[in-house]
Amino acid sequence: MSRWGIVEQAERDERAAKARGIAADLAERGVSGVAVTWVDNSGITRVKAVPLQKLERAAAWGIGVSPCFDTFLLDDSAAVAKYAGGAVGDLRLMLDLDRLTPLVAQPGWAWAPADRFRQDGTVHPIDQRSLAKREVERLAALGYSVRAAFEVEWCVSVGLGDEFVPACAGPAYGFARLTEQSDYVRDVMNALIGQGLTVDQIHPEYAAGQYEVSVGAQDPVGAADTLILVRETIRAISARAGLRATFSPKVLAGGVGNGGHVHLSLWSGDSTETPAAGQNLMSGGSGRYGLTEPGEAFAGGLLAHLPALLALGTPAVASYLRLIPSHWAGAYACWGLENREAALRFVTGSTGDNANAANLEIKSFDAAANPYLLIAGLLAAGRAGLASGTRLPEPIEVDPATLSAEEASRHDIRPLPSELAGAVAAFEKDEVFTEAFGPEFVDTIATVRRAEIKLFEGASPEDIVARTRWRH
Ligand code: GLU
Ligand code: MG
């Protein structure tokens, strides 16, 4: 499909033919409906569904959807923005047939992510997934690709009530927790694997009722799609077990948060094949910990633009209740080898496996993020680092919270914004994002963020947490 231009009739015919074949296969597997998703600027996955009989038509012509969602807030009210939203107009959800997946935990259903087009066949200028694709192409034009993975942390609550009541009592990382909920955890794992995902590991996390799953790295847009699939699968398996899953940045005020850490590695050439072609530029170089020059420049770009990136990666008011020192949430703009308090945790992997395993984990982000916007932002920041040959400062080997102000400034550790407003201000004035996203997109995101700040004005942490808990 020509992603940025008019969708030609031949492309529509091709999509229809492909959908016909897929529909026949899905019918045999007992699928009767296809859920088609996109993620709004507030980070909420929205959906339209079609019966299988309409898949061919939907694949060729899209599914109608209002542009109003571009200004939706996490409570389903809408902001008033200059370039987006409103009751007038219509868009088309063009589903990605290559990613269509029968859902294990929702029998009779399949899922596919979508790009949003205008009725004239051009890409909607405020479409998050298309923006992420464009950033992938821009890096490819420079001879690079990225492999990415989102970690998912979530907490499970007993029953369907709005209060959070941890569904298991065992200790952090405790085998007892897995014993208590072994059927549940196995069902999550098997459902993910049954949907073609690579589960690297799954384990009880620190907080009561908290778990984490890591999936294999893949191309960045694919990784963002996978995140949506993982989250909805966990939600569905939880509901089947009589539990309620929350991915909220903070489940209980004062508790430990749910992170949405992103792992990234920069590769020379096209790394999308398995095993990946090209070379992992996070390893095998003459720089610190084996970083290559482009690998360091890419990482340097991420670090330099991190305050602005928070407007994409920690986009909720509740995000800043999580992004605090000494909670492994990456509250300091610094980097370090295997340092879980640094925003950028550099991972080399085991000796002998470096070329495959070396990557950067950005810990600051959480699951309120729209993963497509975040991928676009990360790739744009990395690309800016490559363009200017950014160098990393000295790595940090301790919890930065333990350093004196003088030591922190000597090590060039900059405080990350402690409130959403600070991140939005950094995002709006950072030219890297104006150039990559376009001023209309930047304005719309900033408007949505400001409207959410207003929504929670004067609210206590308990109130913020309660109103955010079941939204993402
Ligand atoms: N739960 C922590 C967070 O809020 C992260 C724990 C970990 O490093 O896995 O990001
Ligand atoms: Mg974790």
GROMACS .gro file of C-alpha atoms and ligand atoms in nm:
model
  483
    1MET     CA    1   0.000   0.000   0.000
    2SER     CA    2   0.129   0.347  -0.075
    3ARG     CA    3   0.126   0.476   0.277
    4TRP     CA    4   0.158   0.846   0.225
    5GLY     CA    5  -0.021   0.897  -0.107
    6ILE     CA    6  -0.349   0.806  -0.268
    7VAL     CA    7  -0.449   0.445  -0.225
    8GLU     CA    8  -0.475   0.320  -0.582
    9GLN     CA    9  -0.763   0.099  -0.692
   10ALA     CA   10  -0.514  -0.178  -0.764
   11GLU     CA   11  -0.398  -0.165  -0.403
   12ARG     CA   12  -0.756  -0.183  -0.281
   13ASP     CA   13  -0.816  -0.487  -0.504
   14GLU     CA   14  -0.502  -0.649  -0.372
   15ARG     CA   15  -0.608  -0.589  -0.013
   16ALA     CA   16  -0.955  -0.726  -0.084
   17ALA     CA   17  -0.811  -1.043  -0.238
   18LYS     CA   18  -0.578  -1.096   0.054
   19ALA     CA   19  -0.860  -1.039   0.303
   20ARG     CA   20  -1.078  -1.294   0.120
   21GLY     CA   21  -0.815  -1.561   0.172
   22ILE     CA   22  -0.764  -1.465   0.536
   23ALA     CA   23  -1.139  -1.459   0.603
   24ALA     CA   24  -1.181  -1.811   0.468
   25ASP     CA   25  -0.903  -1.931   0.697
   26LEU     CA   26  -1.046  -1.744   0.996
   27ALA     CA   27  -1.393  -1.888   0.935
   28GLU     CA   28  -1.245  -2.236   0.954
   29ARG     CA   29  -1.088  -2.146   1.285
   30GLY     CA   30  -1.424  -2.032   1.422
   31VAL     CA   31  -1.351  -1.659   1.412
   32SER     CA   32  -1.658  -1.445   1.348
   33GLY     CA   33  -1.543  -1.092   1.433
   34VAL     CA   34  -1.232  -0.878   1.383
   35ALA     CA   35  -1.139  -0.607   1.635
   36VAL     CA   36  -0.947  -0.323   1.470
   37THR     CA   37  -0.754  -0.090   1.699
   38TRP     CA   38  -0.571   0.239   1.709
   39VAL     CA   39  -0.434   0.424   2.011
   40ASP     CA   40  -0.535   0.780   2.085
   41ASN     CA   41  -0.305   1.061   2.194
   42SER     CA   42  -0.395   0.993   2.556
   43GLY     CA   43  -0.266   0.636   2.525
   44ILE     CA   44  -0.600   0.458   2.527
   45THR     CA   45  -0.654   0.179   2.276
   46ARG     CA   46  -0.980   0.238   2.091
   47VAL     CA   47  -1.156  -0.019   1.878
   48LYS     CA   48  -1.405  -0.075   1.598
   49ALA     CA   49  -1.507  -0.428   1.510
   50VAL     CA   50  -1.644  -0.585   1.194
   51PRO     CA   51  -1.805  -0.925   1.137
   52LEU     CA   52  -1.595  -1.160   0.928
   53GLN     CA   53  -1.828  -1.110   0.630
   54LYS     CA   54  -1.719  -0.743   0.620
   55LEU     CA   55  -1.345  -0.805   0.644
   56GLU     CA   56  -1.289  -0.783   0.268
   57ARG     CA   57  -1.474  -0.454   0.241
   58ALA     CA   58  -1.298  -0.316   0.550
   59ALA     CA   59  -0.956  -0.418   0.414
   60ALA     CA   60  -1.016  -0.242   0.084
   61TRP     CA   61  -1.203   0.068   0.196
   62GLY     CA   62  -1.138   0.096   0.565
   63ILE     CA   63  -1.373   0.134   0.858
   64GLY     CA   64  -1.523   0.476   0.925
   65VAL     CA   65  -1.406   0.649   1.239
   66SER     CA   66  -1.448   1.003   1.372
   67PRO     CA   67  -1.141   1.228   1.398
   68CYS     CA   68  -1.276   1.341   1.737
   69PHE     CA   69  -1.057   1.079   1.908
   70ASP     CA   70  -0.746   1.284   1.838
   71THR     CA   71  -0.842   1.509   2.127
   72PHE     CA   72  -0.993   1.248   2.359
   73LEU     CA   73  -0.873   1.251   2.720
   74LEU     CA   74  -0.837   0.953   2.948
   75ASP     CA   75  -1.182   1.012   3.101
   76ASP     CA   76  -1.344   1.011   2.751
   77SER     CA   77  -1.408   1.385   2.750
   78ALA     CA   78  -1.243   1.583   2.471
   79ALA     CA   79  -1.012   1.882   2.457
   80VAL     CA   80  -1.063   2.165   2.212
   81ALA     CA   81  -0.760   2.182   1.982
   82LYS     CA   82  -0.657   2.403   1.694
   83TYR     CA   83  -0.580   2.136   1.435
   84ALA     CA   84  -0.771   1.827   1.548
   85GLY     CA   85  -1.083   1.679   1.698
   86GLY     CA   86  -1.441   1.797   1.668
   87ALA     CA   87  -1.763   1.641   1.549
   88VAL     CA   88  -1.714   1.699   1.177
   89GLY     CA   89  -1.530   1.477   0.930
   90ASP     CA   90  -1.455   1.107   0.895
   91LEU     CA   91  -1.148   0.889   0.869
   92ARG     CA   92  -1.085   0.532   0.755
   93LEU     CA   93  -0.923   0.265   0.971
   94MET     CA   94  -0.705   0.066   0.730
   95LEU     CA   95  -0.625  -0.256   0.910
   96ASP     CA   96  -0.286  -0.421   0.878
   97LEU     CA   97  -0.369  -0.764   0.734
   98ASP     CA   98  -0.015  -0.886   0.794
   99ARG     CA   99  -0.063  -0.842   1.167
  100LEU     CA  100  -0.412  -0.991   1.190
  101THR     CA  101  -0.414  -1.242   1.478
  102PRO     CA  102  -0.684  -1.480   1.604
  103LEU     CA  103  -0.725  -1.414   1.976
  104VAL     CA  104  -0.673  -1.706   2.211
  105ALA     CA  105  -0.839  -1.546   2.511
  106GLN     CA  106  -1.134  -1.403   2.318
  107PRO     CA  107  -1.262  -1.706   2.124
  108GLY     CA  108  -1.437  -1.611   1.800
  109TRP     CA  109  -1.237  -1.292   1.767
  110ALA     CA  110  -0.933  -1.181   1.574
  111TRP     CA  111  -0.746  -0.853   1.609
  112ALA     CA  112  -0.554  -0.621   1.379
  113PRO     CA  113  -0.395  -0.279   1.431
  114ALA     CA  114  -0.481  -0.001   1.186
  115ASP     CA  115  -0.349   0.314   1.026
  116ARG     CA  116  -0.593   0.599   0.986
  117PHE     CA  117  -0.646   0.740   0.639
  118ARG     CA  118  -0.854   1.027   0.509
  119GLN     CA  119  -1.142   0.955   0.275
  120ASP     CA  120  -0.932   1.078  -0.017
  121GLY     CA  121  -0.689   0.793   0.041
  122THR     CA  122  -0.410   0.993   0.200
  123VAL     CA  123  -0.271   0.927   0.545
  124HIS     CA  124  -0.437   1.121   0.826
  125PRO     CA  125  -0.172   1.376   0.927
  126ILE     CA  126  -0.231   1.302   1.297
  127ASP     CA  127  -0.204   0.924   1.272
  128GLN     CA  128   0.030   0.785   1.535
  129ARG     CA  129   0.111   0.449   1.373
  130SER     CA  130   0.188   0.610   1.037
  131LEU     CA  131   0.417   0.856   1.213
  132ALA     CA  132   0.608   0.568   1.371
  133LYS     CA  133   0.639   0.401   1.029
  134ARG     CA  134   0.771   0.724   0.881
  135GLU     CA  135   1.043   0.743   1.146
  136VAL     CA  136   1.143   0.383   1.071
  137GLU     CA  137   1.174   0.478   0.704
  138ARG     CA  138   1.380   0.785   0.785
  139LEU     CA  139   1.629   0.577   0.979
  140ALA     CA  140   1.632   0.317   0.701
  141ALA     CA  141   1.720   0.591   0.452
  142LEU     CA  142   2.031   0.652   0.664
  143GLY     CA  143   2.119   0.281   0.657
  144TYR     CA  144   1.996   0.195   1.009
  145SER     CA  145   1.721  -0.006   1.169
  146VAL     CA  146   1.608  -0.056   1.526
  147ARG     CA  147   1.495  -0.359   1.721
  148ALA     CA  148   1.259  -0.284   2.007
  149ALA     CA  149   1.053  -0.446   2.280
  150PHE     CA  150   0.813  -0.310   2.540
  151GLU     CA  151   0.809  -0.470   2.883
  152VAL     CA  152   0.467  -0.503   3.038
  153GLU     CA  153   0.405  -0.475   3.411
  154TRP     CA  154   0.055  -0.511   3.549
  155CYS     CA  155  -0.130  -0.570   3.874
  156VAL     CA  156  -0.423  -0.805   3.921
  157SER     CA  157  -0.711  -0.726   4.148
  158VAL     CA  158  -0.975  -0.960   4.287
  159GLY     CA  159  -1.317  -0.929   4.124
  160LEU     CA  160  -1.446  -0.644   3.914
  161GLY     CA  161  -1.468  -0.367   4.174
  162ASP     CA  162  -1.296  -0.031   4.130
  163GLU     CA  163  -1.094  -0.066   4.449
  164PHE     CA  164  -0.761  -0.240   4.399
  165VAL     CA  165  -0.747  -0.561   4.603
  166PRO     CA  166  -0.428  -0.758   4.520
  167ALA     CA  167  -0.520  -1.098   4.382
  168CYS     CA  168  -0.226  -1.277   4.540
  169ALA     CA  169  -0.046  -1.240   4.865
  170GLY     CA  170   0.297  -1.398   4.805
  171PRO     CA  171   0.621  -1.203   4.841
  172ALA     CA  172   0.785  -0.996   4.566
  173TYR     CA  173   0.930  -1.226   4.300
  174GLY     CA  174   0.811  -1.509   4.528
  175PHE     CA  175   0.758  -1.858   4.395
  176ALA     CA  176   0.462  -1.864   4.634
  177ARG     CA  177   0.285  -1.617   4.409
  178LEU     CA  178   0.332  -1.837   4.107
  179THR     CA  179   0.208  -2.132   4.309
  180GLU     CA  180  -0.098  -1.938   4.422
  181GLN     CA  181  -0.185  -1.830   4.069
  182SER     CA  182  -0.014  -2.092   3.857
  183ASP     CA  183  -0.318  -2.152   3.632
  184TYR     CA  184  -0.356  -1.781   3.569
  185VAL     CA  185   0.010  -1.715   3.488
  186ARG     CA  186   0.028  -2.025   3.267
  187ASP     CA  187  -0.285  -1.914   3.081
  188VAL     CA  188  -0.135  -1.568   3.017
  189MET     CA  189   0.190  -1.723   2.894
  190ASN     CA  190   0.020  -1.979   2.670
  191ALA     CA  191  -0.223  -1.728   2.523
  192LEU     CA  192   0.065  -1.500   2.424
  193ILE     CA  193   0.260  -1.788   2.272
  194GLY     CA  194  -0.054  -1.915   2.100
  195GLN     CA  195  -0.080  -1.578   1.930
  196GLY     CA  196   0.265  -1.614   1.778
  197LEU     CA  197   0.454  -1.401   2.031
  198THR     CA  198   0.791  -1.488   2.178
  199VAL     CA  199   0.768  -1.483   2.555
  200ASP     CA  200   1.116  -1.430   2.697
  201GLN     CA  201   1.014  -1.444   3.061
  202ILE     CA  202   0.724  -1.394   3.297
  203HIS     CA  203   0.747  -1.337   3.673
  204PRO     CA  204   0.586  -1.190   3.983
  205GLU     CA  205   0.704  -0.829   4.027
  206TYR     CA  206   0.767  -0.628   4.342
  207ALA     CA  207   0.423  -0.492   4.436
  208ALA     CA  208   0.135  -0.699   4.569
  209GLY     CA  209  -0.050  -0.863   4.281
  210GLN     CA  210   0.206  -0.737   4.028
  211TYR     CA  211   0.349  -0.936   3.736
  212GLU     CA  212   0.575  -0.869   3.440
  213VAL     CA  213   0.615  -1.026   3.100
  214SER     CA  214   0.898  -0.967   2.851
  215VAL     CA  215   0.855  -1.048   2.485
  216GLY     CA  216   1.115  -1.076   2.210
  217ALA     CA  217   1.254  -0.774   2.028
  218GLN     CA  218   1.127  -0.699   1.679
  219ASP     CA  219   1.088  -0.406   1.440
  220PRO     CA  220   0.967  -0.095   1.627
  221VAL     CA  221   0.615  -0.068   1.483
  222GLY     CA  222   0.573  -0.444   1.528
  223ALA     CA  223   0.682  -0.403   1.891
  224ALA     CA  224   0.420  -0.133   1.946
  225ASP     CA  225   0.153  -0.358   1.790
  226THR     CA  226   0.268  -0.643   2.011
  227LEU     CA  227   0.227  -0.427   2.320
  228ILE     CA  228  -0.139  -0.371   2.235
  229LEU     CA  229  -0.190  -0.744   2.180
  230VAL     CA  230  -0.010  -0.840   2.503
  231ARG     CA  231  -0.210  -0.595   2.709
  232GLU     CA  232  -0.552  -0.698   2.577
  233THR     CA  233  -0.461  -1.065   2.614
  234ILE     CA  234  -0.365  -1.015   2.976
  235ARG     CA  235  -0.686  -0.821   3.035
  236ALA     CA  236  -0.893  -1.098   2.877
  237ILE     CA  237  -0.722  -1.386   3.059
  238SER     CA  238  -0.759  -1.193   3.385
  239ALA     CA  239  -1.132  -1.142   3.327
  240ARG     CA  240  -1.172  -1.515   3.252
  241ALA     CA  241  -1.008  -1.586   3.588
  242GLY     CA  242  -1.244  -1.345   3.765
  243LEU     CA  243  -0.963  -1.092   3.806
  244ARG     CA  244  -0.915  -0.734   3.688
  245ALA     CA  245  -0.584  -0.628   3.537
  246THR     CA  246  -0.449  -0.274   3.564
  247PHE     CA  247  -0.156  -0.136   3.367
  248SER     CA  248  -0.184   0.206   3.527
  249PRO     CA  249   0.144   0.385   3.609
  250LYS     CA  250   0.042   0.389   3.973
  251VAL     CA  251  -0.211   0.148   4.114
  252LEU     CA  252  -0.204   0.266   4.474
  253ALA     CA  253  -0.078   0.608   4.586
  254GLY     CA  254   0.250   0.547   4.766
  255GLY     CA  255   0.294   0.202   4.612
  256VAL     CA  256   0.527   0.072   4.344
  257GLY     CA  257   0.436   0.163   3.986
  258ASN     CA  258   0.378  -0.028   3.666
  259GLY     CA  259   0.657   0.056   3.424
  260GLY     CA  260   0.647   0.033   3.046
  261HIS     CA  261   1.021   0.009   2.987
  262VAL     CA  262   1.138   0.014   2.627
  263HIS     CA  263   1.437  -0.186   2.503
  264LEU     CA  264   1.608  -0.054   2.189
  265SER     CA  265   1.910  -0.149   1.985
  266LEU     CA  266   2.037   0.032   1.677
  267TRP     CA  267   2.148  -0.189   1.389
  268SER     CA  268   2.330  -0.122   1.068
  269GLY     CA  269   2.118  -0.236   0.776
  270ASP     CA  270   1.785  -0.415   0.798
  271SER     CA  271   1.751  -0.612   1.120
  272THR     CA  272   1.390  -0.717   1.072
  273GLU     CA  273   1.471  -1.065   0.949
  274THR     CA  274   1.524  -1.352   1.193
  275PRO     CA  275   1.808  -1.397   1.265
  276ALA     CA  276   1.871  -1.028   1.217
  277ALA     CA  277   2.086  -0.913   0.929
  278GLY     CA  278   2.334  -0.632   0.981
  279GLN     CA  279   2.524  -0.555   1.298
  280ASN     CA  280   2.403  -0.458   1.644
  281LEU     CA  281   2.567  -0.118   1.693
  282MET     CA  282   2.526  -0.140   2.071
  283SER     CA  283   2.807  -0.394   2.073
  284GLY     CA  284   3.143  -0.470   1.911
  285GLY     CA  285   3.263  -0.108   1.902
  286SER     CA  286   3.560   0.063   2.058
  287GLY     CA  287   3.351   0.286   2.285
  288ARG     CA  288   3.250   0.239   2.647
  289TYR     CA  289   3.111  -0.112   2.714
  290GLY     CA  290   3.158  -0.195   2.344
  291LEU     CA  291   2.934   0.080   2.207
  292THR     CA  292   3.000   0.175   1.847
  293GLU     CA  293   3.013   0.541   1.749
  294PRO     CA  294   2.665   0.542   1.591
  295GLY     CA  295   2.533   0.335   1.884
  296GLU     CA  296   2.662   0.595   2.128
  297ALA     CA  297   2.530   0.885   1.920
  298PHE     CA  298   2.185   0.726   1.905
  299ALA     CA  299   2.188   0.671   2.282
  300GLY     CA  300   2.316   1.025   2.333
  301GLY     CA  301   2.021   1.158   2.133
  302LEU     CA  302   1.779   0.968   2.356
  303LEU     CA  303   1.942   1.103   2.670
  304ALA     CA  304   1.954   1.461   2.541
  305HIS     CA  305   1.586   1.463   2.445
  306LEU     CA  306   1.458   1.261   2.739
  307PRO     CA  307   1.274   1.548   2.915
  308ALA     CA  308   1.071   1.609   2.599
  309LEU     CA  309   1.022   1.236   2.541
  310LEU     CA  310   0.846   1.215   2.877
  311ALA     CA  311   0.552   1.398   2.717
  312LEU     CA  312   0.512   1.082   2.506
  313GLY     CA  313   0.638   0.811   2.741
  314THR     CA  314   0.500   0.930   3.076
  315PRO     CA  315   0.199   1.116   2.940
  316ALA     CA  316  -0.048   1.096   3.229
  317VAL     CA  317  -0.071   1.309   3.540
  318ALA     CA  318  -0.048   0.980   3.732
  319SER     CA  319   0.280   0.901   3.555
  320TYR     CA  320   0.460   1.149   3.779
  321LEU     CA  321   0.343   0.971   4.094
  322ARG     CA  322   0.544   0.674   3.961
  323LEU     CA  323   0.847   0.858   3.820
  324ILE     CA  324   1.021   0.907   4.152
  325PRO     CA  325   1.373   0.827   4.277
  326SER     CA  326   1.468   0.487   4.420
  327HIS     CA  327   1.169   0.302   4.268
  328TRP     CA  328   1.357   0.161   3.964
  329ALA     CA  329   1.151   0.397   3.750
  330GLY     CA  330   1.440   0.590   3.590
  331ALA     CA  331   1.374   0.930   3.744
  332TYR     CA  332   1.719   1.070   3.657
  333ALA     CA  333   1.849   1.170   3.314
  334CYS     CA  334   2.169   0.968   3.317
  335TRP     CA  335   2.293   0.634   3.193
  336GLY     CA  336   2.478   0.344   3.342
  337LEU     CA  337   2.569  -0.019   3.286
  338GLU     CA  338   2.292  -0.232   3.437
  339ASN     CA  339   2.193   0.063   3.656
  340ARG     CA  340   1.822   0.024   3.732
  341GLU     CA  341   1.794   0.376   3.873
  342ALA     CA  342   1.932   0.542   3.559
  343ALA     CA  343   1.678   0.646   3.296
  344LEU     CA  344   1.900   0.471   3.042
  345ARG     CA  345   2.010   0.128   3.163
  346PHE     CA  346   2.271  -0.008   2.929
  347VAL     CA  347   2.257  -0.384   2.892
  348THR     CA  348   2.547  -0.575   2.736
  349GLY     CA  349   2.415  -0.928   2.794
  350SER     CA  350   2.643  -1.216   2.882
  351THR     CA  351   2.992  -1.243   2.742
  352GLY     CA  352   2.967  -1.427   2.413
  353ASP     CA  353   2.609  -1.313   2.350
  354ASN     CA  354   2.677  -0.937   2.327
  355ALA     CA  355   2.628  -0.896   1.954
  356ASN     CA  356   2.277  -1.030   1.992
  357ALA     CA  357   2.179  -0.905   2.337
  358ALA     CA  358   2.329  -0.557   2.385
  359ASN     CA  359   2.059  -0.292   2.411
  360LEU     CA  360   1.943   0.015   2.592
  361GLU     CA  361   1.652  -0.003   2.832
  362ILE     CA  362   1.471   0.325   2.885
  363LYS     CA  363   1.311   0.283   3.223
  364SER     CA  364   1.126   0.610   3.268
  365PHE     CA  365   0.825   0.526   3.055
  366ASP     CA  366   0.496   0.367   3.157
  367ALA     CA  367   0.192   0.201   3.006
  368ALA     CA  368  -0.009   0.521   2.969
  369ALA     CA  369   0.212   0.592   2.667
  370ASN     CA  370   0.082   0.558   2.315
  371PRO     CA  371   0.352   0.313   2.197
  372TYR     CA  372   0.343   0.440   1.838
  373LEU     CA  373   0.399   0.801   1.945
  374LEU     CA  374   0.672   0.689   2.180
  375ILE     CA  375   0.847   0.486   1.909
  376ALA     CA  376   0.826   0.783   1.672
  377GLY     CA  377   0.972   1.011   1.939
  378LEU     CA  378   1.250   0.771   2.034
  379LEU     CA  379   1.355   0.718   1.675
  380ALA     CA  380   1.347   1.092   1.605
  381ALA     CA  381   1.560   1.163   1.913
  382GLY     CA  382   1.804   0.887   1.822
  383ARG     CA  383   1.823   1.017   1.466
  384ALA     CA  384   1.901   1.366   1.600
  385GLY     CA  385   2.182   1.212   1.806
  386LEU     CA  386   2.320   1.040   1.496
  387ALA     CA  387   2.304   1.364   1.297
  388SER     CA  388   2.501   1.559   1.555
  389GLY     CA  389   2.734   1.277   1.667
  390THR     CA  390   2.620   1.321   2.028
  391ARG     CA  391   2.855   1.174   2.289
  392LEU     CA  392   2.737   1.025   2.616
  393PRO     CA  393   2.857   1.171   2.946
  394GLU     CA  394   3.030   0.950   3.203
  395PRO     CA  395   2.813   0.653   3.302
  396ILE     CA  396   2.671   0.642   3.655
  397GLU     CA  397   2.737   0.339   3.871
  398VAL     CA  398   2.526   0.423   4.175
  399ASP     CA  399   2.167   0.520   4.252
  400PRO     CA  400   2.177   0.890   4.150
  401ALA     CA  401   1.954   0.971   4.448
  402THR     CA  402   2.250   0.896   4.673
  403LEU     CA  403   2.468   1.165   4.512
  404SER     CA  404   2.499   1.515   4.655
  405ALA     CA  405   2.375   1.803   4.437
  406GLU     CA  406   2.735   1.893   4.365
  407GLU     CA  407   2.826   1.537   4.260
  408ALA     CA  408   2.513   1.514   4.045
  409SER     CA  409   2.600   1.831   3.860
  410ARG     CA  410   2.962   1.721   3.818
  411HIS     CA  411   2.833   1.403   3.651
  412ASP     CA  412   2.593   1.603   3.434
  413ILE     CA  413   2.287   1.432   3.582
  414ARG     CA  414   1.991   1.647   3.492
  415PRO     CA  415   1.669   1.620   3.690
  416LEU     CA  416   1.382   1.490   3.478
  417PRO     CA  417   1.059   1.688   3.496
  418SER     CA  418   0.870   1.595   3.811
  419GLU     CA  419   0.536   1.702   3.664
  420LEU     CA  420   0.362   1.654   3.331
  421ALA     CA  421   0.365   2.030   3.265
  422GLY     CA  422   0.747   2.033   3.261
  423ALA     CA  423   0.760   1.750   3.008
  424VAL     CA  424   0.503   1.919   2.783
  425ALA     CA  425   0.700   2.246   2.789
  426ALA     CA  426   1.019   2.058   2.694
  427PHE     CA  427   0.835   1.872   2.416
  428GLU     CA  428   0.685   2.186   2.265
  429LYS     CA  429   1.011   2.373   2.248
  430ASP     CA  430   1.222   2.082   2.122
  431GLU     CA  431   1.272   2.133   1.749
  432VAL     CA  432   1.350   1.767   1.691
  433PHE     CA  433   0.986   1.683   1.754
  434THR     CA  434   0.843   1.980   1.565
  435GLU     CA  435   1.045   1.864   1.265
  436ALA     CA  436   0.958   1.495   1.301
  437PHE     CA  437   0.593   1.520   1.404
  438GLY     CA  438   0.497   1.849   1.240
  439PRO     CA  439   0.361   2.148   1.433
  440GLU     CA  440  -0.002   2.031   1.410
  441PHE     CA  441   0.074   1.699   1.574
  442VAL     CA  442   0.287   1.862   1.843
  443ASP     CA  443   0.013   2.115   1.918
  444THR     CA  444  -0.253   1.844   1.942
  445ILE     CA  445  -0.048   1.629   2.181
  446ALA     CA  446   0.038   1.930   2.397
  447THR     CA  447  -0.327   2.038   2.403
  448VAL     CA  448  -0.440   1.692   2.515
  449ARG     CA  449  -0.174   1.687   2.789
  450ARG     CA  450  -0.267   2.033   2.915
  451ALA     CA  451  -0.635   1.938   2.922
  452GLU     CA  452  -0.551   1.634   3.136
  453ILE     CA  453  -0.345   1.850   3.370
  454LYS     CA  454  -0.655   2.070   3.408
  455LEU     CA  455  -0.874   1.763   3.460
  456PHE     CA  456  -0.672   1.668   3.767
  457GLU     CA  457  -0.609   2.019   3.899
  458GLY     CA  458  -0.609   2.016   4.279
  459ALA     CA  459  -0.670   1.638   4.294
  460SER     CA  460  -0.499   1.437   4.567
  461PRO     CA  461  -0.263   1.152   4.469
  462GLU     CA  462  -0.530   0.904   4.587
  463ASP     CA  463  -0.788   1.067   4.360
  464ILE     CA  464  -0.552   1.080   4.060
  465VAL     CA  465  -0.465   0.714   4.106
  466ALA     CA  466  -0.830   0.607   4.146
  467ARG     CA  467  -0.943   0.795   3.836
  468THR     CA  468  -0.656   0.659   3.623
  469ARG     CA  469  -0.646   0.301   3.754
  470TRP     CA  470  -0.874   0.126   3.504
  471ARG     CA  471  -0.822   0.340   3.196
  472HIS     CA  472  -0.522   0.208   3.004
  473GLU     N1  473   0.803  -0.134   3.862
  473GLU     C1  474   0.916  -0.053   3.827
  473GLU     C2  475   0.869   0.068   3.746
  473GLU     O1  476   0.779   0.133   3.788
  473GLU     C3  477   1.022  -0.128   3.749
  473GLU     C4  478   1.077  -0.252   3.811
  473GLU     C5  479   1.180  -0.317   3.717
  473GLU     O2  480   1.287  -0.260   3.698
  473GLU     O3  481   1.146  -0.417   3.655
  473GLU     O4  482   0.919   0.097   3.644
  474MG      MG  483   0.993  -0.502   3.606
   0.00000   0.00000   0.00000
